CSV table of C-alpha atoms (C1' of nucleotides) in Angstrom, one decimal:
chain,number,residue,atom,x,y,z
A,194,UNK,CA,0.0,0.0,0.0
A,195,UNK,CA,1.2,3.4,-0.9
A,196,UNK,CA,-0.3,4.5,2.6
A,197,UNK,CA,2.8,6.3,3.5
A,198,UNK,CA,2.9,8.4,0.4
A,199,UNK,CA,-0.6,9.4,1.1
A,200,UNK,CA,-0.2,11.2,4.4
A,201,UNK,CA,3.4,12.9,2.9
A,202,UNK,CA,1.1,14.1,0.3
A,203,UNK,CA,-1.4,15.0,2.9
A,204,UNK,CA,0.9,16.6,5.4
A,205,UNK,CA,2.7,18.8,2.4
A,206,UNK,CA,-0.7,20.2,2.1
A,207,UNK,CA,-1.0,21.8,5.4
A,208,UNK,CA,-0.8,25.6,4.9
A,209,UNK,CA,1.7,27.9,7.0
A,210,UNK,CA,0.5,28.2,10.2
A,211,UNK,CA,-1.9,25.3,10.3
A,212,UNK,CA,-1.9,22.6,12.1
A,213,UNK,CA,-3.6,18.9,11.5
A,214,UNK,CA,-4.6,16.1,13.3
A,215,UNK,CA,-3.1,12.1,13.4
A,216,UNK,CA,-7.2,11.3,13.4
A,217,UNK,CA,-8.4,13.7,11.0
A,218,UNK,CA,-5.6,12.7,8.3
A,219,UNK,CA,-5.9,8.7,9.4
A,220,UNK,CA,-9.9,9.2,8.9
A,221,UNK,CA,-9.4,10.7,5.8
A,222,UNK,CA,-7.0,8.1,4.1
A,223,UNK,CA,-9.2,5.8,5.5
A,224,UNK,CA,-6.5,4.1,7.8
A,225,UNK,CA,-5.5,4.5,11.4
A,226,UNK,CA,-3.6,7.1,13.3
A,227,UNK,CA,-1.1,4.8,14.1
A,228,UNK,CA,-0.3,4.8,10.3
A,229,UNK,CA,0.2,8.4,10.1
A,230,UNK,CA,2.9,8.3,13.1
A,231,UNK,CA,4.6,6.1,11.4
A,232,UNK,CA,4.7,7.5,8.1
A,233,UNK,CA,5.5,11.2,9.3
A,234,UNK,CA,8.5,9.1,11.5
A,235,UNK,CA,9.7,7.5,7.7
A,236,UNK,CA,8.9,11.5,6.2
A,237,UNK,CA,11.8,12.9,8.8
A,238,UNK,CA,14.6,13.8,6.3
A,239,UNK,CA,12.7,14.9,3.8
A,240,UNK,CA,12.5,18.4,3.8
A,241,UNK,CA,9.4,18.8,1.9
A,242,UNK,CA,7.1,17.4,4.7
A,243,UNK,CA,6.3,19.7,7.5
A,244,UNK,CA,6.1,17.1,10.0
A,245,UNK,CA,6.2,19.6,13.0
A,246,UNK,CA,2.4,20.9,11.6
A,247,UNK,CA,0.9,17.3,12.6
A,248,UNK,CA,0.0,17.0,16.6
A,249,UNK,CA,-2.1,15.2,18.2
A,250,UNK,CA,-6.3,15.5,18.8
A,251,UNK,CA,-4.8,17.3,21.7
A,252,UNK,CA,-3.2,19.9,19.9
A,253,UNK,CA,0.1,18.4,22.2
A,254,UNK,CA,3.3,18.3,20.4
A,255,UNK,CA,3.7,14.7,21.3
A,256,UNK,CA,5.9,13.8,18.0
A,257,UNK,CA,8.7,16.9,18.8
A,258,UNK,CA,10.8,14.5,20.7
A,259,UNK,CA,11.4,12.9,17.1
A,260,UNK,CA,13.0,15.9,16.1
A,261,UNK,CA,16.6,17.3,16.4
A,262,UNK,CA,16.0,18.7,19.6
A,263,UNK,CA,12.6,19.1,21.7
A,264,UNK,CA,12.4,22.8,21.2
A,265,UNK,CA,12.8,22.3,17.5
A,266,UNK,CA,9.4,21.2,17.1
A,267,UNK,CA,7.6,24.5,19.3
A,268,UNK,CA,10.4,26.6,17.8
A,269,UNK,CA,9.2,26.3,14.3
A,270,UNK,CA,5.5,26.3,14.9
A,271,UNK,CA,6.0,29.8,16.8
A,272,UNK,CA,7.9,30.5,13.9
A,273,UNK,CA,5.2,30.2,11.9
A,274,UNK,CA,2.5,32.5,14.0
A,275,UNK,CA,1.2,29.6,16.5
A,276,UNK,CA,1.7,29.8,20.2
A,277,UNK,CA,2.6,26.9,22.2
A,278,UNK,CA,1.9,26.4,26.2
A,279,UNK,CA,3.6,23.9,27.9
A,280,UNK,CA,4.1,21.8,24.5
A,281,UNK,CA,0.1,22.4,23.5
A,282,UNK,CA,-1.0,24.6,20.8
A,283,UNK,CA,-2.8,27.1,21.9
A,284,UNK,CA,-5.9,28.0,20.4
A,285,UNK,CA,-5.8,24.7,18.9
A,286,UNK,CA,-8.9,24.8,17.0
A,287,UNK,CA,-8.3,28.1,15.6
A,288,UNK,CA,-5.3,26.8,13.7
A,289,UNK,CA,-6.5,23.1,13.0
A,290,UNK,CA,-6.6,22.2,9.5
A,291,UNK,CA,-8.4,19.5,8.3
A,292,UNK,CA,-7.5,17.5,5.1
A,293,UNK,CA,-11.1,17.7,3.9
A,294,UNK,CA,-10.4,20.9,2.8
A,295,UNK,CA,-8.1,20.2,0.6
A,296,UNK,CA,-11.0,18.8,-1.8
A,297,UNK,CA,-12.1,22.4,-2.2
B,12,DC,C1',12.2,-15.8,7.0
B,13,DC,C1',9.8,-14.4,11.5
B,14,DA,C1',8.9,-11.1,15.2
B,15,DC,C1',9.1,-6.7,17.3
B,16,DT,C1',8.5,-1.9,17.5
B,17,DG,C1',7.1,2.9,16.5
B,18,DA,C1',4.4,10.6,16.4
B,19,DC,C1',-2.5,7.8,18.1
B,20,DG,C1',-7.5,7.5,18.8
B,21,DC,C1',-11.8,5.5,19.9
B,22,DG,C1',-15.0,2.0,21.8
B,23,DT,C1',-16.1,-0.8,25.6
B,24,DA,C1',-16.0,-2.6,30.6
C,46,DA,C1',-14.4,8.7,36.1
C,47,DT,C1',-10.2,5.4,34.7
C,48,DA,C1',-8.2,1.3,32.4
C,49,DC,C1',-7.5,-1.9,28.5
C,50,DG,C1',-7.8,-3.6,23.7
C,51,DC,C1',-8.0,-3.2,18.9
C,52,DG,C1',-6.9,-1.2,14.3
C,53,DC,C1',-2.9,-0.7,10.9
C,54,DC,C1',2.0,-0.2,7.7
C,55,DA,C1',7.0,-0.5,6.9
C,56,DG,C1',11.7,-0.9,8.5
C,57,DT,C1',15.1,-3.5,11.3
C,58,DG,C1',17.4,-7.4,14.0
DNA sequence: CCACTGACGCGTA
DNA sequence: ATACGCGCCAGTG
């Protein structure tokens, strides 16, 4: 299955300054969160995937710990106009982006 | 070749 | 309210 592919091409998607969800892109492809873990661990490397704009339902920054260092993660997202609280987006919903807009 | 592990989320007891 | 189990893909030892 090309299931990996699909959340790269997902996860390139996400605008500046947006965030998604594990569940929202899972439920879209059809497949589990657990996949989309995975996949955005295998995307690490590649530049073109903006890994650090996937967080969890919580709008927690549980994946940053995969990064260089755990302030890489928060760093970048702040970068891009999101504030983070004690590793949580805040204002999560404001900022979440949800792959079904990406069929408009 | 077989088995284990790794960024999660939801339903059920 | 908290705890446990299941779903699912690819890489590595």
């Amino acid at each position: 299955m090309q299931s990996y592919e699909e959340v790269f091409e997902i996860v390139k998607l996400i605008p500046e300054g947006k965030v998604s969800t594990y569940g929202a892109i899972a439920k879209y492809l059809g497949t589990s969160p657990r996949v989309i873990g995975w996949a955005l661990n295998s995307s690490l490397g590649n530049k073109k995937i903006p890994a650090h704009r996937v967080v969890n339902r919580h709008g927690i920054l549980t994946g940053k710990i995969h990064f260089a260092t755990a302030d890489l993660m928060q760093k970048i997202l702040e970068s891009e106009g999101l504030k983070i609280e004690n590793d949580q987006i805040e204002n999560f919903k404001s900022h979440f982006w949800d792959p079904s807009l990406s069929l408009l």
